[in-house]
Amino acid sequence: MHTQPPPHPPLGKSDHDLVHLQPQYTPLVQRQPATRRSLRIWSPEAEDALRDCFETTDWSVLQSPHGEDIEGLTHCLTDYLNFCMDVVAPARTVRCFPNNKPWVTRGVKAVLNKKKAAFRRGDKEAMKAAQREVKVCLRDAKESYRRKVEQKLQENNMREVWNGVKTITGYKAKSSSEGGTLERANELNNFFNRFDQLPPLPPSPHPSPLQTPLSPLPPTPIHPSHNIKDDPSSLPTPPSPPCITADQVRSELRRLRPRKAAGPDRVCPRLLKSCATELGEPLQHVFNLSLQLGRVPTLWKTSCIVPVPKKSRPSEMNDYRPVALTSQLMKTLERLFLSLLRPQVQHAQDPLQFAYRTKVGVDDAVLHLMHRAHTHLDKSRGTVRILFLDFSSAFNTIQPPLLLDKLARMQVDPRLVTWISSYLTDRTQYVRLKDITSDTVVSSTGAPQGTVLAPLLFTLYTSDFSYNSESCHIQKFADDTAIMGCIREDQEEEYRSLVRDFVVWCHANHLQLNTSKTKELVIDFGKSRPPPQLVQIEGADVEVVSSYRYLGLVLDNKLDWSKNTDHLYRKGQSRLYFLRRLRSFNICRKLLWMFYQSVVASVLFYAVVCWGGSTSKRDSSRLDKLIRRAGSVVGMKLDSLVSVAEERTLNKLLDIMDNVSHPLHTAITDQRSSFSDRLLLPRSNTNRLKNSFVPRAIKLYNSTVGCRGGSGRRKQDTTPRTVE
């Protein structure tokens, strides 16, 4: 494209005006100035020096003067770690240019400078010779870089391999930070802290029959004739205090990712991982002291909030997601605390909460929703209404008094509850943009996104509202909540009552519903039925949509998955471009296959067990055509959509049968035959139910058990097959 050319007078004796076209494109090196980055040079010698330093350190000299002063002890330990790191592995500042490529070495730059010098002199012959030399030199440099990437693959250095692949394909990661001014940073900081200025709690409403709250913990009865002072043995034995061992601390430190960003305390995770053996005991002392006192150090609770845009062009502050960057030491303590808390709250988990559970994920949530819908619609004159609710900054709205009361009802150890209270309150936070950090520091409440404990605490916070009947149920995936009503003969009282009770419960728990993003999907195949009456939330009508994107899948009111396959096809096509770019470097076939499995196939086969057997022939052929196109680029025969869907469907069925707590476990085991190991197909009147997950998986299971015997679990073949 060109800009509008400015008018110029005629050149010499010409009879027309001179037109000077100025290109609108600006080179990348001119659009983006060079940036400065602070890098810390790590080497095996530096890591050995740090280990020797910490091994010879007398930690009691640092710990004894502070006693039970957890704040002073934390600052002393952090300062000592940073001091040793700065002495052994000092940081240096480097300049990074936006057009730098790793294969543009010094030799290539010298040839490019030679070409520029010939151009300035006006020597055409020298310029042509330099151009040929540049072409040969670039080809050799790219070939050398390709061999380097393949060598990293042979050495099993997958991080360097993927960095090289992203550089070759031109992949650009989305910026996780937003630029702006100091005023903008302060404004975002106050906006993210808006949930601390909540109105007082309204009076608790009468419990609804649809809610299933946890019963409070009954008091321990003591016989009046017993005198506790005279008979100390009558006192209940207190539980052992929560304790963390040094081996547990070392194990968690070794699991840290060394390239993760350090928190506000500047303690690098690579230091913690490299010196896990030496730092196990001193960190164990600090962690156990924090649990015994029920206090979390302020330095570890400090959060650096990075606003991540939710959309490509954010227009308002609500379009940013506040992600908290906290101390790596605090994250290690949170993971250890999680192992202490999870066994005590396992009984209180919502059975229809599909997030943060072992071998349960997005597939299971969508399968449960679709199975209920297909089963209900298989009968005549049925309607399914699904209300998808959206919360505003759900994790940040956790109110500590309410959560602590719920944890007490779950009979959680009071010492753990005290620690959680300190963890959720008086959290110091500030906002960081690209080059600007807010000068205002505010004190927030809640569990910010990006912390380890926030997901579990939110599921516990919302676990006291659960409902599951034959005609209505509410299911959750973290903060994504869906209320489903299976309605027959326009009997909507239970569905609407459930919605009203949930809204009242949200107000009582300070959970703010975003009514503008809350949508309803109505599935009704009746021809002469009037349109349903709209659902109202907080006086506003909820919009009825024909399709909705739920957990990455596009659901529509026809249950045909056409819009979902169109979405996957477009994403697969865009990623196929990167595969071709990678092949242009003559990368080995094995690396091309790995790139296809990780980047292309992960998109095409996302949640394929939910829609793989229900797509039309047209949609299946489109995706298979895209897979064959990718196979021609890779040079291998790739698995088709049907084969991948069948394999994953059978494995998912076996996982559900092995998991007694899965919501679909009963629906599948009830179909077991009393005479053999086969499963009976459910009776169905429509093809929609016949092509859904449960009947399709039962057919695969019966054919596999009948032919092979045993469990029927197929072993996935991950070996690439070469096209003959």
XYZ file of C-alpha atoms in Angstrom:
724
model
C 0.000 0.000 0.000
C 1.101 3.570 -0.643
C 0.157 6.874 0.849
C -1.377 9.651 -1.184
C 1.541 11.065 -3.282
C 2.237 14.779 -2.744
C 2.184 16.997 -5.892
C 5.567 17.930 -7.395
C 6.525 20.176 -10.376
C 7.498 18.607 -13.714
C 11.035 17.240 -13.961
C 13.104 19.063 -16.577
C 11.239 19.535 -19.889
C 8.735 16.753 -19.288
C 5.057 17.411 -19.898
C 3.769 15.689 -16.770
C 4.132 16.150 -13.036
C 6.649 14.147 -11.067
C 4.994 11.571 -8.796
C 7.033 10.558 -5.783
C 5.531 7.486 -4.130
C 6.403 6.957 -0.500
C 5.765 3.436 0.834
C 3.496 3.187 3.818
C 5.397 0.200 5.196
C 8.039 1.039 7.754
C 10.790 -1.500 8.474
C 10.470 -3.371 11.725
C 13.761 -2.036 13.048
C 12.399 1.498 12.621
C 8.939 0.796 14.039
C 10.211 -0.779 17.225
C 13.294 0.620 18.919
C 15.887 -1.611 20.497
C 14.952 -2.788 23.974
C 17.197 -3.357 26.967
C 16.925 -6.543 28.959
C 18.606 -7.549 32.164
C 20.058 -11.053 31.883
C 21.746 -13.165 34.490
C 24.462 -15.434 33.112
C 24.195 -18.889 34.682
C 26.873 -21.516 34.307
C 27.691 -24.846 35.987
C 30.539 -23.104 37.795
C 28.166 -20.468 39.203
C 25.734 -23.128 40.401
C 28.541 -25.074 42.086
C 29.727 -21.885 43.801
C 26.210 -21.209 45.121
C 25.903 -24.757 46.441
C 29.228 -24.452 48.240
C 28.167 -21.097 49.653
C 24.863 -22.380 51.047
C 26.394 -25.642 52.258
C 28.946 -23.803 54.400
C 26.418 -21.238 55.691
C 25.552 -21.405 59.384
C 21.796 -20.866 59.039
C 21.268 -20.681 62.792
C 23.155 -17.365 62.831
C 20.521 -15.921 60.480
C 17.506 -17.551 62.154
C 18.201 -17.286 65.899
C 18.131 -13.455 66.284
C 14.603 -13.288 64.842
C 12.951 -16.044 66.898
C 9.254 -16.037 65.966
C 9.462 -12.759 64.042
C 8.353 -14.215 60.704
C 8.578 -10.859 58.926
C 12.192 -10.180 59.936
C 13.222 -13.773 59.252
C 11.731 -13.692 55.757
C 13.458 -10.426 54.848
C 16.783 -11.678 56.227
C 16.604 -14.949 54.281
C 15.528 -13.225 51.054
C 18.265 -10.596 51.263
C 20.894 -13.255 51.865
C 19.762 -15.334 48.864
C 19.755 -12.292 46.581
C 23.169 -11.158 47.857
C 24.765 -14.532 47.100
C 23.122 -14.632 43.687
C 24.323 -11.127 42.756
C 27.889 -11.951 43.797
C 28.155 -15.323 42.050
C 26.006 -14.668 38.951
C 25.799 -10.902 38.361
C 23.207 -9.548 35.951
C 24.125 -7.574 32.841
C 22.094 -5.413 30.473
C 21.954 -6.200 26.746
C 20.273 -4.528 23.782
C 17.828 -6.571 21.692
C 16.837 -5.497 18.168
C 13.401 -6.527 16.855
C 14.752 -7.864 13.515
C 17.510 -10.029 14.972
C 17.576 -13.597 13.652
C 19.794 -16.257 15.203
C 21.222 -17.316 11.832
C 22.357 -13.769 11.026
C 25.876 -14.202 12.407
C 28.857 -11.889 12.261
C 29.903 -13.324 8.915
C 26.480 -12.637 7.419
C 26.495 -9.090 8.801
C 29.925 -8.475 7.292
C 28.668 -9.528 3.836
C 25.552 -7.355 4.258
C 27.740 -4.366 5.136
C 29.839 -5.091 2.066
C 26.721 -4.950 -0.085
C 25.619 -1.665 1.515
C 29.050 -0.126 0.857
C 28.880 -1.130 -2.819
C 25.408 0.411 -3.087
C 26.623 3.700 -1.618
C 29.566 3.819 -4.038
C 27.338 3.119 -6.996
C 29.478 0.157 -8.094
C 26.951 -2.093 -9.862
C 29.373 -4.954 -10.541
C 30.527 -5.062 -6.911
C 26.927 -4.880 -5.761
C 25.903 -7.864 -7.934
C 28.836 -9.875 -6.651
C 27.955 -8.949 -3.062
C 24.324 -9.908 -3.673
C 25.386 -13.381 -4.831
C 27.664 -13.691 -1.827
C 24.831 -12.689 0.518
C 22.562 -15.332 -1.000
C 25.137 -18.087 -0.550
C 26.086 -16.934 2.935
C 22.440 -16.810 4.100
C 21.775 -20.280 2.717
C 24.790 -21.697 4.552
C 23.828 -19.869 7.769
C 20.264 -21.249 7.681
C 21.603 -24.735 7.005
C 23.934 -24.414 9.982
C 21.057 -23.251 12.192
C 18.922 -26.176 11.018
C 21.652 -28.648 11.971
C 21.935 -26.936 15.348
C 18.197 -27.350 16.023
C 18.284 -31.009 14.989
C 21.303 -31.559 17.215
C 19.308 -30.178 20.160
C 16.586 -32.708 19.300
C 19.085 -35.570 19.474
C 20.305 -34.251 22.825
C 16.664 -34.186 24.059
C 16.898 -30.456 24.776
C 13.285 -29.783 23.887
C 13.180 -26.196 25.105
C 15.923 -25.118 22.702
C 14.258 -27.138 19.948
C 10.937 -25.338 20.352
C 12.624 -21.961 20.596
C 14.341 -22.679 17.281
C 11.114 -23.880 15.705
C 9.256 -20.723 16.770
C 12.055 -18.575 15.349
C 12.020 -20.406 12.013
C 8.238 -20.292 11.615
C 8.027 -16.627 12.606
C 5.744 -17.330 15.537
C 5.195 -14.248 17.685
C 3.814 -14.726 21.152
C 1.100 -12.317 22.204
C 2.295 -9.649 24.533
C 1.324 -10.496 28.096
C 1.671 -6.898 29.173
C 0.023 -3.677 28.134
C 1.848 -0.400 27.668
C 0.711 2.897 29.097
C 1.493 5.783 31.388
C 1.909 6.030 35.124
C -1.633 7.379 35.465
C -2.933 4.383 33.527
C -1.065 1.986 35.824
C -2.490 3.650 38.936
C -5.974 3.621 37.432
C -5.752 -0.110 36.687
C -4.415 -0.805 40.166
C -7.412 0.880 41.791
C -9.801 -0.827 39.374
C -8.481 -4.306 40.163
C -8.864 -3.498 43.863
C -12.496 -2.425 43.544
C -13.845 -5.563 45.253
C -12.460 -4.455 48.620
C -15.048 -1.669 48.769
C -18.044 -3.986 48.894
C -21.248 -3.127 50.735
C -21.994 -4.961 53.986
C -23.467 -8.409 53.755
C -27.253 -8.491 53.347
C -29.283 -10.463 55.880
C -29.104 -14.162 55.156
C -32.220 -15.328 53.282
C -34.226 -18.330 54.313
C -32.602 -21.512 52.998
C -34.163 -22.635 49.768
C -35.123 -26.270 49.259
C -33.012 -26.238 46.094
C -29.804 -25.386 47.965
C -27.809 -28.071 49.714
C -25.647 -26.213 52.258
C -23.178 -28.021 54.429
C -24.329 -28.654 57.971
C -22.410 -26.793 60.688
C -19.936 -28.625 62.866
C -21.725 -29.852 66.029
C -20.152 -29.006 69.391
C -18.298 -31.724 71.268
C -20.526 -32.977 74.140
C -18.956 -33.062 77.623
C -20.638 -34.916 80.446
C -21.514 -32.494 83.305
C -20.329 -34.856 86.049
C -16.769 -34.857 84.745
C -14.409 -32.201 86.066
C -11.850 -31.379 83.407
C -9.352 -30.017 85.927
C -9.511 -33.194 88.032
C -9.455 -35.582 85.078
C -7.118 -34.339 82.328
C -7.531 -37.617 80.437
C -11.101 -36.605 79.593
C -9.812 -33.872 77.298
C -9.960 -34.760 73.592
C -6.568 -35.487 72.083
C -5.630 -32.538 69.869
C -4.595 -33.421 66.331
C -0.925 -33.271 65.456
C 0.170 -29.846 64.201
C 0.647 -29.491 60.442
C 4.287 -30.086 59.647
C 6.373 -29.996 56.483
C 9.508 -32.107 56.149
C 12.774 -31.036 54.556
C 12.461 -33.772 51.917
C 9.074 -32.389 50.865
C 10.589 -28.926 50.481
C 13.484 -30.271 48.390
C 11.085 -32.219 46.192
C 8.985 -29.124 45.467
C 12.060 -26.974 44.798
C 13.331 -29.479 42.238
C 10.005 -29.218 40.388
C 10.352 -25.469 39.798
C 10.785 -24.247 36.253
C 14.093 -22.376 36.142
C 13.025 -19.947 33.397
C 9.956 -18.666 35.212
C 9.953 -15.026 36.252
C 10.997 -14.107 39.761
C 8.457 -12.450 42.021
C 8.651 -9.101 43.806
C 11.274 -10.551 46.191
C 13.647 -11.119 43.205
C 14.457 -14.712 44.256
C 15.193 -16.572 41.025
C 13.607 -20.052 40.630
C 16.810 -21.326 39.035
C 18.674 -20.607 42.267
C 16.051 -22.517 44.257
C 16.080 -25.481 41.878
C 19.876 -25.710 41.652
C 20.387 -25.449 45.432
C 17.350 -27.485 46.520
C 19.452 -29.854 48.652
C 21.143 -27.054 50.578
C 18.033 -24.865 51.001
C 15.683 -27.638 52.160
C 16.239 -27.310 55.911
C 16.328 -23.480 56.249
C 13.174 -23.132 54.145
C 11.527 -25.929 56.134
C 12.079 -23.890 59.303
C 10.458 -20.789 57.795
C 7.527 -22.738 56.293
C 6.736 -24.565 59.547
C 7.021 -21.320 61.515
C 4.482 -19.738 59.162
C 2.072 -22.663 59.697
C 2.519 -22.648 63.482
C 1.953 -18.903 63.790
C -0.854 -18.909 61.211
C 0.735 -15.937 59.438
C 1.969 -15.417 55.903
C 4.901 -12.977 55.514
C 3.931 -9.707 53.868
C 6.828 -9.946 51.415
C 5.539 -13.265 50.112
C 1.964 -11.961 49.828
C 3.031 -8.982 47.718
C 1.718 -9.329 44.152
C 2.857 -7.675 40.965
C -0.310 -7.464 38.854
C 0.241 -7.831 35.104
C -2.876 -6.832 33.086
C -3.336 -9.363 30.272
C -5.764 -8.289 27.491
C -8.791 -10.561 27.077
C -9.284 -9.435 23.471
C -7.035 -8.168 20.680
C -8.220 -4.571 21.031
C -9.252 -3.814 24.616
C -11.436 -0.740 24.957
C -12.128 -0.619 28.701
C -10.472 -1.667 31.926
C -12.772 -4.669 32.268
C -11.138 -6.093 29.128
C -7.964 -6.876 31.110
C -7.388 -9.972 33.216
C -5.287 -9.252 36.339
C -2.661 -11.996 36.638
C -0.600 -11.902 39.833
C 3.153 -12.459 39.825
C 4.110 -13.653 43.310
C 7.200 -14.992 45.037
C 8.481 -18.411 43.974
C 9.023 -19.237 47.644
C 5.366 -18.442 48.303
C 4.275 -20.713 45.444
C 6.385 -23.520 46.888
C 4.732 -23.047 50.283
C 1.297 -22.993 48.644
C 1.928 -26.342 46.912
C 3.009 -27.877 50.201
C -0.004 -26.385 51.964
C -2.235 -27.758 49.209
C -1.123 -31.296 50.058
C -2.211 -30.673 53.660
C -5.560 -29.068 52.820
C -6.816 -31.276 49.992
C -7.377 -34.488 52.035
C -9.446 -32.555 54.595
C -11.839 -31.050 52.050
C -12.179 -33.974 49.667
C -15.575 -34.904 51.081
C -16.974 -31.389 50.546
C -16.159 -31.098 46.839
C -19.075 -30.510 44.479
C -19.555 -33.734 42.439
C -20.431 -31.599 39.378
C -17.293 -29.441 39.638
C -15.199 -30.757 36.743
C -12.111 -28.555 37.204
C -8.952 -29.469 39.147
C -9.801 -33.166 39.393
C -7.676 -36.151 38.407
C -8.501 -37.546 34.933
C -11.488 -35.181 34.629
C -11.508 -32.132 32.389
C -13.239 -30.239 29.616
C -14.285 -33.406 27.771
C -16.138 -34.729 30.794
C -17.967 -31.455 31.438
C -19.224 -31.200 27.850
C -20.053 -34.920 27.680
C -22.173 -34.715 30.829
C -24.024 -31.673 29.492
C -24.644 -33.239 26.071
C -25.674 -36.615 27.494
C -28.372 -35.005 29.620
C -29.582 -32.991 26.629
C -29.634 -35.952 24.196
C -31.384 -38.226 26.683
C -34.113 -35.665 27.362
C -34.641 -34.685 23.714
C -34.895 -38.332 22.666
C -38.404 -38.243 24.080
C -41.102 -36.238 22.366
C -42.096 -32.666 23.212
C -38.965 -31.796 25.162
C -37.037 -28.562 25.509
C -33.560 -27.983 26.911
C -32.557 -24.586 28.291
C -28.925 -23.973 29.244
C -27.968 -20.763 31.046
C -24.242 -19.939 30.831
C -23.356 -17.568 33.679
C -20.327 -15.304 33.769
C -18.673 -13.858 36.893
C -16.687 -10.641 37.132
C -13.161 -11.415 38.456
C -14.418 -14.450 40.326
C -11.237 -15.306 42.264
C -10.787 -11.745 43.527
C -14.282 -11.625 45.031
C -13.639 -14.345 47.621
C -14.636 -12.944 51.009
C -12.406 -14.388 53.780
C -15.065 -14.373 56.571
C -17.490 -16.361 54.432
C -14.826 -18.803 53.245
C -13.510 -19.371 56.762
C -17.032 -20.116 57.994
C -17.480 -22.664 55.207
C -14.115 -24.277 55.975
C -15.118 -24.576 59.627
C -18.277 -26.403 58.569
C -16.106 -28.769 56.534
C -14.220 -29.577 59.766
C -10.887 -28.298 58.451
C -8.055 -28.028 60.968
C -8.419 -24.600 62.697
C -4.689 -23.945 62.284
C -5.020 -24.310 58.518
C -8.056 -22.023 58.575
C -6.070 -19.367 60.466
C -3.281 -19.582 57.903
C -5.778 -19.193 55.032
C -7.220 -16.104 56.748
C -3.765 -14.517 56.792
C -3.179 -15.611 53.205
C -6.334 -13.897 51.912
C -6.116 -10.594 53.802
C -3.793 -7.589 53.612
C -2.264 -8.541 50.291
C -0.094 -5.739 48.920
C -0.355 -5.297 45.153
C 0.881 -2.951 42.429
C 0.416 -2.940 38.643
C 3.244 -3.259 36.165
C 2.892 -2.314 32.514
C 5.611 -2.784 29.880
C 7.964 -0.091 31.158
C 5.860 1.524 33.883
C 5.155 0.444 37.460
C 2.372 2.075 39.449
C 3.570 4.236 42.310
C 0.417 3.513 44.344
C 0.466 0.340 46.430
C -2.911 -0.886 47.668
C -3.945 -3.573 50.114
C -6.276 -6.136 48.552
C -8.342 -9.076 49.745
C -8.981 -12.388 48.026
C -7.065 -14.949 45.986
C -5.669 -13.301 42.849
C -5.344 -15.177 39.574
C -1.944 -16.737 39.127
C -1.574 -18.127 42.640
C -1.542 -21.851 43.423
C -4.276 -21.899 46.076
C -6.778 -19.649 44.268
C -8.468 -22.410 42.165
C -9.057 -24.755 45.101
C -10.223 -21.971 47.408
C -12.750 -20.801 44.825
C -14.159 -24.314 44.344
C -14.542 -24.614 48.122
C -16.128 -21.157 48.234
C -18.794 -22.230 45.717
C -19.230 -25.859 46.801
C -22.115 -25.132 49.198
C -24.497 -24.494 46.309
C -25.086 -27.660 44.331
C -28.190 -29.048 42.720
C -28.820 -32.157 40.645
C -32.257 -33.570 39.942
C -33.753 -35.479 37.057
C -34.922 -32.323 35.277
C -32.424 -29.647 36.408
C -28.815 -29.479 37.470
C -26.003 -26.970 37.887
C -22.474 -27.849 36.800
C -19.227 -25.919 37.125
C -15.792 -25.805 35.581
C -13.815 -23.452 37.840
C -15.790 -20.189 37.492
C -17.635 -21.246 34.302
C -21.108 -22.153 35.553
C -23.998 -23.608 33.553
C -27.575 -24.195 34.724
C -29.446 -26.759 32.647
C -33.172 -27.359 32.643
C -34.820 -30.306 30.887
C -38.348 -28.993 30.407
C -41.389 -30.935 29.336
C -44.865 -29.526 28.631
C -43.684 -25.987 29.466
C -43.111 -26.834 33.137
C -40.348 -24.293 33.854
C -40.976 -23.597 37.541
C -38.063 -25.676 38.821
C -35.618 -24.208 36.283
C -36.590 -20.604 37.020
C -36.578 -21.215 40.764
C -33.070 -22.646 40.523
C -31.879 -19.560 38.624
C -33.445 -17.214 41.190
C -31.932 -19.088 44.122
C -28.507 -19.075 42.503
C -28.673 -15.317 41.929
C -29.673 -14.770 45.566
C -26.827 -17.028 46.687
C -24.369 -15.042 44.533
C -25.471 -11.786 46.192
C -25.095 -13.317 49.641
C -21.552 -14.460 48.779
C -20.500 -11.228 47.017
C -20.099 -12.956 43.646
C -20.838 -10.406 40.929
C -22.642 -11.738 37.861
C -21.825 -10.133 34.533
C -25.311 -10.048 33.020
C -24.093 -8.659 29.690
C -21.986 -11.809 29.093
C -24.546 -14.237 30.515
C -26.294 -16.055 27.654
C -28.971 -18.707 27.284
C -29.107 -21.499 24.716
C -32.558 -22.963 23.980
C -32.673 -26.348 22.206
C -36.145 -27.171 20.956
C -37.036 -29.216 17.879
C -40.781 -28.580 18.148
C -42.271 -26.830 15.133
C -45.463 -25.248 16.470
C -44.215 -24.205 19.874
C -44.159 -20.491 20.816
C -40.799 -18.891 21.703
C -39.846 -19.330 25.367
C -40.194 -16.569 27.895
C -36.893 -14.839 28.642
C -35.066 -15.347 31.924
C -34.369 -12.228 33.970
C -31.334 -11.618 36.199
C -31.209 -8.458 38.283
C -34.036 -6.966 36.234
C -32.327 -7.502 32.858
C -33.390 -10.016 30.220
C -30.834 -12.677 29.389
C -30.098 -12.833 25.659
C -31.030 -16.071 23.883
C -28.322 -17.036 21.367
C -28.222 -19.648 18.627
C -24.644 -20.705 19.483
C -22.317 -20.288 22.441
C -18.646 -21.055 22.965
C -18.412 -23.151 26.102
C -14.980 -24.331 27.329
C -13.485 -23.917 23.862
C -16.273 -25.752 21.983
C -19.022 -24.055 19.984
C -22.451 -25.399 20.979
C -25.505 -24.527 18.896
C -29.242 -25.016 19.213
C -29.284 -27.747 16.522
C -26.655 -30.021 18.124
C -24.949 -30.606 14.763
C -21.401 -29.265 15.543
C -21.113 -27.521 12.159
C -20.047 -24.186 13.631
C -17.537 -25.926 15.862
C -15.865 -27.758 12.970
C -15.753 -24.532 10.940
C -13.938 -22.884 13.846
C -11.462 -25.764 14.127
C -10.888 -25.829 10.353
C -9.953 -22.139 10.275
C -7.552 -22.533 13.174
C -5.992 -25.613 11.595
C -5.480 -23.821 8.298
C -3.716 -20.900 9.975
C -1.357 -23.245 11.831
C -0.608 -25.245 8.719
C 1.215 -22.160 7.421
C 3.800 -22.495 10.192
C 4.287 -26.152 9.264
C 5.116 -25.169 5.694
C 7.536 -22.504 6.902
C 9.278 -25.132 8.976
C 9.598 -27.470 6.011
C 11.190 -24.697 3.930
C 14.203 -24.963 6.250
C 14.577 -28.674 5.353
C 13.953 -29.696 8.948
C 14.047 -33.441 9.589
C 10.850 -35.435 9.316
C 10.710 -36.385 12.973
C 10.709 -32.752 14.065
C 8.015 -31.907 11.510
C 5.861 -34.703 12.909
C 6.376 -33.470 16.467
C 5.430 -29.944 15.408
C 2.275 -31.247 13.730
C 1.205 -33.221 16.810
C 1.819 -30.307 19.172
C 0.577 -27.341 17.125
C -1.817 -28.582 14.422
C -3.305 -31.822 15.754
C -3.853 -30.327 19.207
C -6.259 -27.846 17.578
C -7.985 -30.201 15.136
C -8.645 -32.910 17.730
C -9.534 -30.681 20.668
C -12.259 -32.504 22.678
C -12.839 -34.818 19.715
C -14.630 -37.349 21.952
C -17.501 -34.862 22.250
C -18.089 -34.207 18.553
C -16.032 -36.760 16.584
C -18.894 -39.185 15.945
C -21.666 -36.597 15.516
C -20.252 -34.498 12.675
C -21.633 -34.600 9.168
C -19.762 -36.241 6.285
C -19.066 -32.837 4.799
C -17.390 -31.551 7.951
C -15.437 -34.768 8.473
C -14.169 -34.751 4.893
C -13.015 -31.118 5.264
C -10.963 -31.938 8.322
C -9.593 -35.129 6.735
C -8.551 -33.124 3.691
C -6.667 -30.742 5.949
C -4.992 -33.709 7.679
C -3.911 -35.176 4.322
C -2.524 -31.791 3.336
C -0.507 -31.715 6.544
C 0.652 -35.274 5.852
C 2.012 -34.248 2.454
C 3.985 -31.473 4.146
C 5.311 -33.762 6.877
C 5.926 -36.648 4.463
C 4.089 -39.183 6.637
C 0.701 -40.845 6.750
C -1.203 -39.184 9.584
C -4.133 -40.603 11.539
C -7.544 -39.631 10.202
C -10.292 -37.973 12.203
C -12.270 -41.215 12.596
C -9.325 -43.238 13.905
C -8.326 -40.585 16.444
C -11.934 -40.114 17.586
C -12.484 -43.856 18.060
C -9.267 -44.328 19.986
C -9.878 -41.419 22.347
C -13.555 -42.310 22.781
C -12.701 -45.834 23.904
C -10.019 -44.594 26.304
C -12.413 -42.024 27.757
C -15.068 -44.703 28.282
C -12.611 -46.915 30.158
C -11.526 -43.967 32.321
C -15.144 -43.252 33.235
C -15.755 -46.900 34.104
C -12.695 -46.895 36.379
C -13.699 -43.640 38.119
C -16.550 -44.310 40.536
C -17.033 -40.609 41.336
C -17.499 -39.612 37.678
C -21.000 -38.231 36.962
C -21.388 -40.565 33.951
C -20.128 -43.679 35.744
C -23.594 -44.847 36.779
C -25.118 -44.142 33.343
C -22.550 -46.461 31.733
C -22.272 -49.228 34.329
C -26.060 -49.594 34.404
C -25.816 -50.795 30.801
C -23.588 -53.740 31.732
C -24.951 -57.107 30.683
C -25.615 -59.676 33.400
C -24.478 -62.536 31.118
C -21.205 -61.192 29.685
C -18.690 -58.365 29.834
C -20.463 -56.491 27.075
C -22.482 -53.300 27.513
C -26.082 -52.996 26.327
C -26.944 -50.162 23.982
C -29.491 -47.693 25.410
C -32.820 -47.483 23.663
C -32.994 -44.458 21.383
C -35.621 -43.004 19.098
C -33.441 -40.428 17.316
C -30.151 -40.511 15.445
C -28.903 -37.691 17.633
C -28.812 -39.978 20.655
C -27.442 -42.921 18.637
C -24.499 -40.823 17.463
C -23.785 -39.300 20.882
C -20.907 -40.349 23.099
C -22.431 -43.095 25.270
C -23.929 -45.293 22.479
C -20.900 -44.719 20.255
C -18.474 -45.619 23.036
C -20.474 -48.736 23.953
C -20.287 -49.976 20.367
C -16.522 -49.519 20.317
C -16.213 -51.219 23.695
C -18.264 -54.235 22.645
C -16.343 -54.661 19.390
C -13.009 -54.376 21.197
C -13.932 -56.716 24.055
C -15.443 -59.223 21.679
C -12.390 -59.288 19.426
C -9.515 -58.830 21.896
C -10.852 -59.629 25.338
C -9.511 -58.074 28.528
C -9.988 -54.424 29.325
C -10.148 -53.351 25.699
C -7.855 -50.358 26.193
C -5.944 -49.589 23.053
C -2.332 -48.565 23.191
C -1.753 -45.360 21.290
C 0.712 -45.693 18.440
C 2.952 -42.643 18.501
C 5.430 -43.890 15.889
C 5.379 -41.805 12.695
C 4.723 -43.791 9.520
C 6.514 -42.827 6.339
C 4.538 -42.531 3.129
C 5.777 -45.066 0.593
